[in-house]
Tab-separated table of C-alpha atoms (C1' of nucleotides) in Angstrom:
chain	number	residue	atom	x	y	z
A	402	UNK	CA	50.740	71.315	62.261
A	403	UNK	CA	49.595	68.309	60.662
A	404	UNK	CA	47.826	66.744	63.928
A	405	UNK	CA	43.906	67.155	63.001
A	406	UNK	CA	44.515	65.591	59.937
A	407	UNK	CA	44.385	62.581	62.097
A	408	UNK	CA	42.084	63.496	65.224
A	409	UNK	CA	40.499	66.175	66.717
A	410	UNK	CA	40.310	66.347	70.197
A	411	UNK	CA	42.772	68.094	71.186
A	412	UNK	CA	43.716	65.610	74.136
A	413	UNK	CA	44.463	62.610	72.272
A	414	UNK	CA	46.729	65.213	69.455
A	415	UNK	CA	48.514	66.237	73.064
A	416	UNK	CA	49.164	62.705	74.006
A	417	UNK	CA	50.404	61.692	70.950
A	418	UNK	CA	52.808	64.497	70.436
A	419	UNK	CA	54.114	64.464	73.854
A	420	UNK	CA	54.633	60.517	73.490
A	421	UNK	CA	56.396	60.683	70.124
A	422	UNK	CA	58.680	63.646	71.203
A	423	UNK	CA	59.286	61.641	74.771
A	424	UNK	CA	60.081	58.796	72.159
A	425	UNK	CA	62.814	61.125	70.205
A	426	UNK	CA	64.240	62.795	73.299
A	427	UNK	CA	64.932	59.034	74.592
A	428	UNK	CA	66.287	58.435	71.257
A	429	UNK	CA	68.354	60.995	70.713
A	430	UNK	CA	69.759	61.090	74.500
A	431	UNK	CA	70.592	57.156	74.617
A	432	UNK	CA	71.128	55.983	70.640
A	433	UNK	CA	71.684	58.791	68.514
A	434	UNK	CA	73.813	60.892	70.596
A	435	UNK	CA	75.903	57.987	71.973
A	436	UNK	CA	76.730	56.494	68.197
A	437	UNK	CA	76.934	59.936	66.359
A	438	UNK	CA	79.057	61.859	68.336
A	439	UNK	CA	79.850	59.435	71.549
A	440	UNK	CA	78.398	61.804	73.992
A	441	UNK	CA	75.936	60.339	76.502
A	442	UNK	CA	74.730	62.288	79.853
A	443	UNK	CA	72.111	60.470	82.596
A	444	UNK	CA	71.141	60.937	86.070
A	445	UNK	CA	71.850	58.144	88.990
A	446	UNK	CA	71.441	57.852	92.641
A	447	UNK	CA	74.310	57.210	94.789
A	448	UNK	CA	74.481	54.934	97.821
A	449	UNK	CA	73.936	58.240	100.013
A	450	UNK	CA	70.498	59.036	97.885
A	451	UNK	CA	72.013	61.704	96.362
A	452	UNK	CA	70.891	62.473	92.910
A	453	UNK	CA	74.020	63.121	90.691
A	454	UNK	CA	74.178	64.100	86.702
A	455	UNK	CA	76.723	62.176	84.659
A	456	UNK	CA	77.994	63.902	81.721
A	457	UNK	CA	80.270	61.474	79.675
A	458	UNK	CA	82.201	61.370	76.262
A	459	UNK	CA	84.536	58.855	74.521
A	460	UNK	CA	88.381	58.201	74.912
A	461	UNK	CA	90.471	60.235	72.978
A	462	UNK	CA	91.358	57.486	70.595
A	463	UNK	CA	88.195	56.665	69.142
A	464	UNK	CA	87.870	60.492	68.265
A	465	UNK	CA	89.237	59.471	64.393
A	466	UNK	CA	86.884	56.759	64.243
A	467	UNK	CA	83.764	59.491	64.703
A	468	UNK	CA	82.341	60.591	61.012
A	469	UNK	CA	82.504	63.997	60.357
A	470	UNK	CA	79.367	63.884	58.982
A	471	UNK	CA	77.219	61.869	61.432
A	472	UNK	CA	78.085	64.929	64.127
A	473	UNK	CA	77.344	67.687	61.685
A	474	UNK	CA	73.948	66.033	61.375
A	475	UNK	CA	73.149	65.557	65.179
A	476	UNK	CA	74.269	68.829	66.230
A	477	UNK	CA	72.284	70.697	63.298
A	478	UNK	CA	69.179	68.938	63.933
A	479	UNK	CA	69.426	68.977	67.845
A	480	UNK	CA	69.589	72.913	67.651
A	481	UNK	CA	66.726	72.915	64.868
A	482	UNK	CA	64.654	70.572	66.965
A	483	UNK	CA	64.607	73.865	69.169
A	484	UNK	CA	64.324	76.191	66.877
A	485	UNK	CA	61.389	74.376	64.925
A	486	UNK	CA	59.423	74.100	68.456
A	487	UNK	CA	60.189	77.717	69.236
A	488	UNK	CA	58.908	78.972	65.511
A	489	UNK	CA	55.656	76.564	66.630
A	490	UNK	CA	55.483	78.391	70.055
A	491	UNK	CA	55.232	81.679	68.482
A	492	UNK	CA	52.835	80.882	66.094
A	493	UNK	CA	50.571	79.545	69.030
A	494	UNK	CA	50.956	82.840	70.784
A	495	UNK	CA	50.158	84.882	67.663
A	496	UNK	CA	47.090	82.933	67.057
A	497	UNK	CA	46.368	83.144	70.624
A	498	UNK	CA	46.254	79.410	70.949
A	499	UNK	CA	47.311	78.387	74.552
A	500	UNK	CA	46.411	74.856	74.750
A	501	UNK	CA	49.014	74.464	71.826
A	502	UNK	CA	51.376	76.450	73.564
A	503	UNK	CA	51.480	73.670	76.169
A	504	UNK	CA	52.256	71.277	73.987
A	505	UNK	CA	55.146	73.384	72.578
A	506	UNK	CA	56.313	73.935	76.277
A	507	UNK	CA	56.549	70.117	76.579
A	508	UNK	CA	58.386	69.125	73.443
A	509	UNK	CA	60.612	72.489	73.868
A	510	UNK	CA	61.433	71.395	77.184
A	511	UNK	CA	62.505	67.969	76.105
A	512	UNK	CA	64.605	69.731	73.400
A	513	UNK	CA	66.351	72.440	75.843
A	514	UNK	CA	67.256	69.231	77.870
A	515	UNK	CA	69.392	67.493	75.188
A	516	UNK	CA	70.790	70.561	74.512
A	517	UNK	CA	71.849	71.153	77.665
A	518	UNK	CA	73.203	67.709	78.357
A	519	UNK	CA	75.131	67.255	75.198
A	520	UNK	CA	76.870	70.715	75.386
A	521	UNK	CA	77.959	69.441	79.321
A	522	UNK	CA	79.298	66.345	77.749
A	523	UNK	CA	80.830	67.935	75.424
A	524	UNK	CA	82.869	70.377	77.822
A	525	UNK	CA	83.807	67.260	79.545
A	526	UNK	CA	85.126	65.607	76.298
A	527	UNK	CA	87.209	69.008	76.056
A	528	UNK	CA	88.878	69.025	79.691
A	529	UNK	CA	89.493	65.141	79.624
A	530	UNK	CA	91.712	65.716	76.093
A	531	UNK	CA	93.156	69.149	77.856
A	532	UNK	CA	94.173	67.047	80.867
A	533	UNK	CA	95.382	64.161	78.725
A	534	UNK	CA	97.389	66.431	76.133
A	535	UNK	CA	98.913	68.298	79.381
A	536	UNK	CA	100.367	65.049	80.580
A	537	UNK	CA	101.142	63.276	77.363
A	538	UNK	CA	102.181	66.048	75.987
A	539	UNK	CA	106.091	64.505	74.629
A	540	UNK	CA	104.744	61.199	73.829
A	541	UNK	CA	103.745	59.479	71.285
A	542	UNK	CA	100.075	60.326	71.755
A	543	UNK	CA	100.590	64.133	71.205
A	544	UNK	CA	100.304	63.728	67.392
A	545	UNK	CA	97.221	62.181	67.934
A	546	UNK	CA	95.944	64.559	70.330
A	547	UNK	CA	97.021	67.351	68.161
A	548	UNK	CA	95.212	65.870	65.177
A	549	UNK	CA	92.157	65.712	67.438
A	550	UNK	CA	92.543	69.390	68.395
A	551	UNK	CA	92.237	70.171	65.120
A	552	UNK	CA	89.228	68.164	64.318
A	553	UNK	CA	87.224	69.080	67.142
A	554	UNK	CA	88.635	72.600	66.353
A	555	UNK	CA	87.456	72.363	62.420
A	556	UNK	CA	83.905	70.335	63.748
A	557	UNK	CA	83.712	72.654	66.685
A	558	UNK	CA	82.295	69.511	68.537
A	559	UNK	CA	84.302	68.027	70.944
A	560	UNK	CA	82.699	64.412	70.068
A	561	UNK	CA	85.432	62.137	71.545
A	562	UNK	CA	85.704	58.325	71.629
A	563	UNK	CA	83.625	56.771	73.919
A	564	UNK	CA	83.157	53.481	75.232
A	565	UNK	CA	80.757	51.520	73.210
A	566	UNK	CA	77.993	49.843	74.784
A	567	UNK	CA	77.997	47.236	72.412
A	568	UNK	CA	80.239	44.099	73.473
A	569	UNK	CA	83.432	43.979	71.453
A	570	UNK	CA	84.557	41.770	68.824
A	571	UNK	CA	86.390	38.636	69.778
A	572	UNK	CA	89.802	40.206	67.991
A	573	UNK	CA	88.985	43.026	70.007
A	574	UNK	CA	89.191	41.009	73.431
A	575	UNK	CA	92.760	40.193	73.138
A	576	UNK	CA	93.737	40.838	76.458
A	577	UNK	CA	96.545	42.823	77.383
A	578	UNK	CA	99.004	42.084	79.688
A	579	UNK	CA	102.192	43.406	81.358
A	580	UNK	CA	102.582	47.335	82.617
A	581	UNK	CA	100.216	49.728	82.147
A	582	UNK	CA	100.459	52.370	80.144
A	583	UNK	CA	99.891	56.026	80.787
A	584	UNK	CA	97.180	56.220	78.597
A	585	UNK	CA	95.584	53.339	80.063
A	586	UNK	CA	95.646	54.663	83.712
A	587	UNK	CA	93.867	57.996	82.249
A	588	UNK	CA	91.172	55.825	80.517
A	589	UNK	CA	91.032	53.744	83.901
A	590	UNK	CA	90.814	56.762	86.047
A	591	UNK	CA	88.506	58.886	84.019
A	592	UNK	CA	86.092	55.483	83.814
A	593	UNK	CA	86.139	54.640	87.430
A	594	UNK	CA	86.086	58.612	88.207
A	595	UNK	CA	82.628	58.652	86.497
A	596	UNK	CA	81.172	55.391	87.280
A	597	UNK	CA	82.445	54.735	90.681
A	598	UNK	CA	84.425	51.691	91.317
A	599	UNK	CA	83.410	47.726	91.449
A	600	UNK	CA	81.577	45.655	88.439
A	601	UNK	CA	85.491	45.820	87.167
A	602	UNK	CA	84.550	43.203	84.248
A	603	UNK	CA	82.103	45.559	83.228
A	604	UNK	CA	84.875	48.559	83.444
A	605	UNK	CA	87.174	46.344	81.740
A	606	UNK	CA	84.535	45.696	78.694
A	607	UNK	CA	82.929	48.897	78.584
A	608	UNK	CA	86.257	51.140	78.930
A	609	UNK	CA	88.205	49.971	75.924
A	610	UNK	CA	90.643	48.878	77.805
A	611	UNK	CA	92.107	45.563	76.580
A	612	UNK	CA	92.719	44.299	80.240
A	613	UNK	CA	90.665	41.479	82.250
A	614	UNK	CA	88.845	42.748	85.720
A	615	UNK	CA	90.622	41.688	87.797
A	616	UNK	CA	93.811	43.468	86.004
A	617	UNK	CA	91.922	46.377	86.569
A	618	UNK	CA	90.776	46.225	90.154
A	619	UNK	CA	94.199	45.768	90.955
A	620	UNK	CA	95.773	48.708	88.918
A	621	UNK	CA	92.997	51.133	90.898
A	622	UNK	CA	93.801	49.463	94.324
A	623	UNK	CA	97.192	49.302	94.221
A	624	UNK	CA	98.061	52.452	92.090
A	625	UNK	CA	95.373	54.541	90.294
A	626	UNK	CA	93.199	55.180	93.965
A	627	UNK	CA	93.947	58.505	95.073
A	628	UNK	CA	94.247	57.471	98.607
A	629	UNK	CA	97.541	55.406	97.830
A	630	UNK	CA	100.299	56.538	99.359
A	631	UNK	CA	103.975	56.536	98.140
A	632	UNK	CA	107.370	56.368	99.169
A	633	UNK	CA	109.047	53.969	101.572
A	634	UNK	CA	107.499	52.189	104.710
A	635	UNK	CA	107.826	54.904	107.720
A	636	UNK	CA	109.429	53.728	110.909
A	637	UNK	CA	105.722	53.546	112.652
A	638	UNK	CA	104.286	51.565	109.845
A	639	UNK	CA	107.045	48.865	110.053
A	640	UNK	CA	106.273	48.949	113.425
A	641	UNK	CA	102.565	48.187	112.901
A	642	UNK	CA	103.592	45.753	110.210
A	643	UNK	CA	105.498	43.421	112.583
A	644	UNK	CA	102.824	43.907	115.589
A	645	UNK	CA	100.087	43.262	113.262
A	646	UNK	CA	101.715	40.301	111.046
A	647	UNK	CA	102.968	38.705	114.326
A	648	UNK	CA	98.922	38.605	115.258
A	649	UNK	CA	97.587	37.658	112.107
A	650	UNK	CA	100.074	36.129	109.948
A	651	UNK	CA	99.905	36.572	106.335
A	652	UNK	CA	96.477	38.495	106.645
A	653	UNK	CA	98.101	41.509	104.481
A	654	UNK	CA	94.824	42.823	103.327
A	655	UNK	CA	93.411	43.090	107.106
A	656	UNK	CA	97.002	44.187	107.711
A	657	UNK	CA	96.880	47.006	105.414
A	658	UNK	CA	93.494	48.065	106.740
A	659	UNK	CA	95.356	49.379	109.789
A	660	UNK	CA	98.368	51.296	107.572
A	661	UNK	CA	96.035	54.256	105.515
A	662	UNK	CA	97.011	54.545	102.069
A	663	UNK	CA	99.145	51.082	101.968
A	664	UNK	CA	98.214	48.672	99.911
A	665	UNK	CA	98.332	44.612	100.758
A	666	UNK	CA	100.851	44.330	97.934
A	667	UNK	CA	103.157	47.136	99.037
A	668	UNK	CA	102.771	45.384	102.730
A	669	UNK	CA	103.850	41.918	101.230
A	670	UNK	CA	106.689	43.334	99.397
A	671	UNK	CA	107.915	44.889	102.122
A	672	UNK	CA	107.497	42.006	104.370
A	673	UNK	CA	109.183	39.906	101.627
A	674	UNK	CA	111.939	41.779	100.904
A	675	UNK	CA	112.925	43.337	104.086
A	676	UNK	CA	111.575	40.878	107.207
A	677	UNK	CA	112.157	37.441	105.084
A	678	UNK	CA	115.887	38.752	104.526
A	679	UNK	CA	116.414	39.027	108.058
A	680	UNK	CA	115.417	35.931	108.799
A	681	UNK	CA	117.366	33.924	106.064
A	682	UNK	CA	120.208	35.903	107.399
A	683	UNK	CA	119.639	34.181	110.835
A	684	UNK	CA	119.489	31.638	109.089
A	685	UNK	CA	115.808	30.432	110.756
A	686	UNK	CA	111.922	30.353	109.385
A	687	UNK	CA	110.651	33.365	108.929
A	688	UNK	CA	107.927	31.779	110.988
A	689	UNK	CA	109.802	30.346	113.495
A	690	UNK	CA	109.560	31.018	117.198
A	691	UNK	CA	113.612	32.108	117.157
A	692	UNK	CA	112.958	34.745	114.462
A	693	UNK	CA	109.513	36.280	115.999
A	694	UNK	CA	111.572	36.414	119.333
A	695	UNK	CA	114.345	38.185	117.675
A	696	UNK	CA	111.179	40.544	116.361
A	697	UNK	CA	109.937	40.925	119.890
A	698	UNK	CA	112.885	41.596	121.624
A	699	UNK	CA	115.361	43.108	119.528
A	700	UNK	CA	113.663	44.953	116.113
A	701	UNK	CA	110.383	46.371	117.926
A	702	UNK	CA	112.067	47.830	120.774
A	703	UNK	CA	114.659	48.969	117.987
A	704	UNK	CA	112.177	50.395	116.079
A	705	UNK	CA	110.199	52.325	119.111
A	706	UNK	CA	113.899	53.473	119.921
A	707	UNK	CA	114.352	54.734	116.665
A	708	UNK	CA	110.541	56.335	116.750
A	709	UNK	CA	111.393	58.056	120.004
A	710	UNK	CA	114.408	59.424	119.206
A	711	UNK	CA	113.121	60.889	115.841
A	712	UNK	CA	110.171	62.023	117.146
A	713	UNK	CA	112.119	64.110	120.116
A	714	UNK	CA	112.236	64.342	124.118
A	715	UNK	CA	108.449	64.461	124.140
A	716	UNK	CA	107.997	60.652	123.151
A	717	UNK	CA	111.417	59.785	125.039
A	718	UNK	CA	109.817	61.058	128.537
A	719	UNK	CA	106.391	59.733	127.721
A	720	UNK	CA	108.191	56.222	127.122
A	721	UNK	CA	109.878	56.495	130.341
A	722	UNK	CA	106.534	56.129	132.253
A	723	UNK	CA	106.041	52.393	133.314
A	724	UNK	CA	102.432	53.319	131.890
A	725	UNK	CA	103.292	53.878	128.327
A	726	UNK	CA	101.652	52.428	126.324
A	727	UNK	CA	102.532	51.649	122.427
A	728	UNK	CA	100.129	54.384	121.741
A	729	UNK	CA	101.579	56.917	123.587
A	730	UNK	CA	105.368	55.826	122.578
A	731	UNK	CA	105.061	55.894	118.852
A	732	UNK	CA	103.667	58.935	118.009
A	733	UNK	CA	101.305	59.683	115.021
A	734	UNK	CA	100.537	55.863	114.584
A	735	UNK	CA	98.123	55.145	117.100
A	736	UNK	CA	98.260	51.048	117.878
A	737	UNK	CA	95.220	49.591	119.790
A	738	UNK	CA	96.994	47.659	122.439
A	739	UNK	CA	94.804	44.975	121.822
A	740	UNK	CA	96.123	44.598	118.534
A	741	UNK	CA	99.408	44.199	119.711
A	742	UNK	CA	100.810	40.764	119.456
A	743	UNK	CA	100.179	38.359	122.859
A	744	UNK	CA	103.820	37.872	124.013
A	745	UNK	CA	104.755	34.263	124.330
A	746	UNK	CA	105.737	32.913	127.357
A	747	UNK	CA	105.885	34.119	130.975
A	748	UNK	CA	104.074	36.941	132.726
A	749	UNK	CA	106.887	38.881	132.110
A	750	UNK	CA	106.376	39.059	128.999
A	751	UNK	CA	103.190	41.680	129.364
A	752	UNK	CA	102.805	44.694	127.337
A	753	UNK	CA	104.440	47.480	129.683
A	754	UNK	CA	107.084	45.003	130.813
A	755	UNK	CA	107.839	44.835	126.754
A	756	UNK	CA	107.888	48.798	126.502
A	757	UNK	CA	109.474	49.323	130.179
A	758	UNK	CA	112.524	47.391	128.636
A	759	UNK	CA	112.409	50.008	125.787
A	760	UNK	CA	112.448	53.013	128.159
A	761	UNK	CA	116.202	53.150	128.602
A	762	UNK	CA	116.668	53.014	125.238
A	763	UNK	CA	117.014	56.577	125.231
A	764	UNK	CA	120.593	56.729	127.276
A	765	UNK	CA	122.120	54.929	124.766
A	766	UNK	CA	121.572	56.100	121.024
A	767	UNK	CA	123.376	52.945	119.239
A	768	UNK	CA	124.376	49.900	120.763
A	769	UNK	CA	128.158	49.182	121.073
A	770	UNK	CA	128.289	45.885	122.442
A	771	UNK	CA	126.114	42.824	123.205
A	772	UNK	CA	126.087	41.532	126.597
A	773	UNK	CA	124.966	37.811	126.728
A	774	UNK	CA	124.169	36.601	129.603
A	775	UNK	CA	121.953	34.160	131.541
A	776	UNK	CA	119.512	34.585	134.364
A	777	UNK	CA	118.415	31.867	136.629
A	778	UNK	CA	116.392	29.034	135.367
A	779	UNK	CA	115.487	28.890	131.399
A	780	UNK	CA	115.606	32.702	131.514
A	781	UNK	CA	117.936	34.150	128.780
A	782	UNK	CA	119.068	37.626	129.679
A	783	UNK	CA	121.102	40.202	127.995
A	784	UNK	CA	121.123	43.655	126.287
A	785	UNK	CA	121.569	44.658	122.764
A	786	UNK	CA	122.020	48.467	122.999
A	787	UNK	CA	120.506	48.780	126.323
A	788	UNK	CA	117.821	46.610	125.421
A	789	UNK	CA	116.917	44.045	127.862
A	790	UNK	CA	116.893	40.752	126.049
A	791	UNK	CA	114.185	38.324	128.166
A	792	UNK	CA	113.017	35.275	127.781
A	793	UNK	CA	112.147	32.858	130.429
A	794	UNK	CA	110.233	30.655	128.113
A	795	UNK	CA	111.914	28.639	125.187
A	796	UNK	CA	115.181	29.676	126.443
A	797	UNK	CA	117.328	27.092	123.944
A	798	UNK	CA	115.629	28.424	120.893
A	799	UNK	CA	116.417	31.707	122.192
A	800	UNK	CA	120.060	30.728	123.247
A	801	UNK	CA	120.077	29.496	119.288
A	802	UNK	CA	119.214	32.519	117.939
A	803	UNK	CA	121.244	35.048	120.515
A	804	UNK	CA	124.816	34.404	119.295
A	805	UNK	CA	127.699	36.788	118.202
A	806	UNK	CA	127.194	36.432	114.367
A	807	UNK	CA	123.193	36.642	114.510
A	808	UNK	CA	123.201	39.448	116.425
A	809	UNK	CA	125.291	41.235	114.404
A	810	UNK	CA	123.121	40.200	111.547
A	811	UNK	CA	120.712	41.771	112.532
A	812	UNK	CA	122.271	44.898	113.846
A	813	UNK	CA	123.403	45.419	110.384
A	814	UNK	CA	120.215	45.328	109.168
A	815	UNK	CA	118.562	47.346	111.890
A	816	UNK	CA	121.948	50.314	110.331
A	817	UNK	CA	120.542	49.530	107.157
A	818	UNK	CA	116.705	50.375	107.956
A	819	UNK	CA	118.589	53.628	109.153
A	820	UNK	CA	119.880	54.532	106.599
A	821	UNK	CA	116.989	54.048	104.195
A	822	UNK	CA	115.120	56.025	106.568
B	537	DA	C1'	132.380	51.521	82.608
B	538	DA	C1'	130.317	46.973	82.197
B	539	DA	C1'	128.540	42.794	83.861
B	540	DG	C1'	126.588	40.443	87.491
B	541	DA	C1'	124.225	40.163	91.380
B	542	DG	C1'	120.601	41.442	94.567
B	543	DA	C1'	116.554	44.630	95.362
B	544	DT	C1'	112.476	46.435	94.717
B	545	DC	C1'	107.951	46.105	93.238
B	546	DA	C1'	103.953	46.089	89.769
B	547	DA	C1'	101.326	42.888	87.855
B	548	DC	C1'	99.719	38.060	87.435
B	549	DC	C1'	97.912	33.552	88.374
B	550	DG	C1'	94.976	30.336	91.269
B	551	DC	C1'	92.469	29.654	94.674
B	552	DC	C1'	88.638	30.725	97.825
B	553	DT	C1'	84.363	32.867	99.360
B	554	DG	C1'	79.798	34.981	98.853
B	555	DG	C1'	76.438	36.231	96.306
B	556	DT	C1'	72.394	35.004	92.581
B	557	DG	C1'	69.515	32.544	89.970
C	69	DA	C1'	71.291	21.523	96.220
C	70	DC	C1'	73.892	23.410	92.247
C	71	DA	C1'	76.744	26.152	88.765
C	72	DC	C1'	77.931	30.537	87.725
C	73	DC	C1'	80.314	34.770	88.217
C	74	DA	C1'	82.545	38.549	90.280
C	75	DG	C1'	85.938	40.017	93.796
C	76	DG	C1'	89.315	39.520	97.461
C	77	DC	C1'	93.395	37.218	98.630
C	78	DG	C1'	97.893	35.658	99.059
C	79	DG	C1'	101.832	33.201	96.895
C	80	DT	C1'	104.723	34.142	92.970
C	81	DT	C1'	106.897	35.972	88.729
C	82	DG	C1'	109.467	38.360	85.831
C	83	DA	C1'	111.231	43.517	84.465
C	84	DT	C1'	113.329	47.139	85.803
C	85	DC	C1'	116.414	49.572	89.060
C	86	DT	C1'	120.408	49.756	92.273
C	87	DC	C1'	124.718	48.055	94.131
C	88	DT	C1'	129.012	46.294	93.707
C	89	DT	C1'	133.030	43.978	91.886
DNA sequence: AAAGAGATCAACCGCCTGGTG
DNA sequence: ACACCAGGCGGTTGATCTCTT
C-alpha cells in the first residue's frame, strides 16, 4: 500500500517486500510460535536422506504456563495476516496489477505455510494429550488434564507445554533420581519419537525432564524402546547366555546383541541372580574351571535336553544325528557354531562330541541318579540323567565338583528352572 | 497374618573410550 | 598433545516383590 512512497522501482519493492515477508515468516515460525503457543514445526533430513516434517508441541504440564491472551493474539494475527494478503490480492486483481499479484502470491504462500504448520502442531498436541489422558486417567494428573481440556476447549487451541529451548534456571536443574514415573516415561518417549535417539544430555535438558542424560538414555534403552522384550528369559536365551558368556565373559552388551530385545542390564541381572547363585551353592567361584565345567557338561546339555523335549520330536530326531549342531538342536535360536565356547581339554571336547552326548537325552526325561565313574587315566566320566559327563583334562578339579552334594544342588536348580519355565 | 529372608530388577555410579576443538 | 564432553559399559545398590517360617 505504501511502498511507492519509498521506491519507484517495482523490482526494489518486490525484493524488499519479499524479504520482510520472509523475516516475518521466520519470526512467527521460530520465535512467536514457540513462545506464545508452545508449538514449532520444521523440516529435517534423516540418515536415509529422507525429508521429514516435524510438528511438535509442548508437554501437558506446561499448558498452564501458556498465557491465553498471548495465544489468542497469535492465532488471530496468523489468520488475519493471510486474510489481509488475500484482500490485497483481490485489489491487485481488480486493478489488473499482475506484477503485484506475484508479490501477494509469495507472501500469501508464506502465511498459509505457517497456518498449515501450526495447525498440524495443534493436532499433534491434541493427540498427545488424549493419549496421555487415556493412560493416566485414574492418576493424579487426570484433574490437570481435565482442566487442560477445558482450557483447550475454551481457547479452541491446543497450545501445550513445550520444551523450552532456553536454558533452565539453576533451581530447575536439580536432578531427579529414582524410579521413573509414567509421566516422565511419556515425555521421554514422545521426545525421542520426535527427535530420535542420541544427544541424551540435550534430551534431558530440552525435554523438561529433571534427569541426567545418562538416566534418560538408560531408561530409553532398558525400558521404553519398542524393541525391548519383557518376561522370563527363555531356555534358548539361557543357553545362548551361557555359551556367549563362556566365550566373552562379562561383555554384557556384546552378549545382548545376540539376544534380540534383551538388554545388557537384563542379561547381567540374570547372570548374577541365577548363574552366580548356582556357583555359590556349588561352593566354587563363578569364573573357576570347576564351575565352567559344570556349566559345560551338565547345565548346557540339560538346557539342550529341555529345549529338545519342549520343541517336540522334530528337534529330538535332529539331535540324534551325529552331525547335529547347536543351531539345529535348539530350534528357534540360531547359534553360530563359531560363537560356541571353545571346549577346554582334549579333542574329545569337540562341539559334535558335546552335542552327541546330549543326543541320548531323549530316552531319559529326568535323571534319577548320578552314577559317578572314572575312566582310564585322568578321565572322569559319569552319567547324569543320561548325560555323559566326561573330562579328560583337569580331572582333579572335576572330581571336586562332581560329588553327590554338588550335583544334587545343581539338579535342584535345574528343576527350579523347569518350574519357572 | 506377620515378620524376616531371599530374589529380582530398575537405576545409579564411576570408569573407559572415542570424537572434537 | 591436551582438555573436554558424550556415550557406552560393567559393577553395585536399594526398593520392591515373593516366598518361607
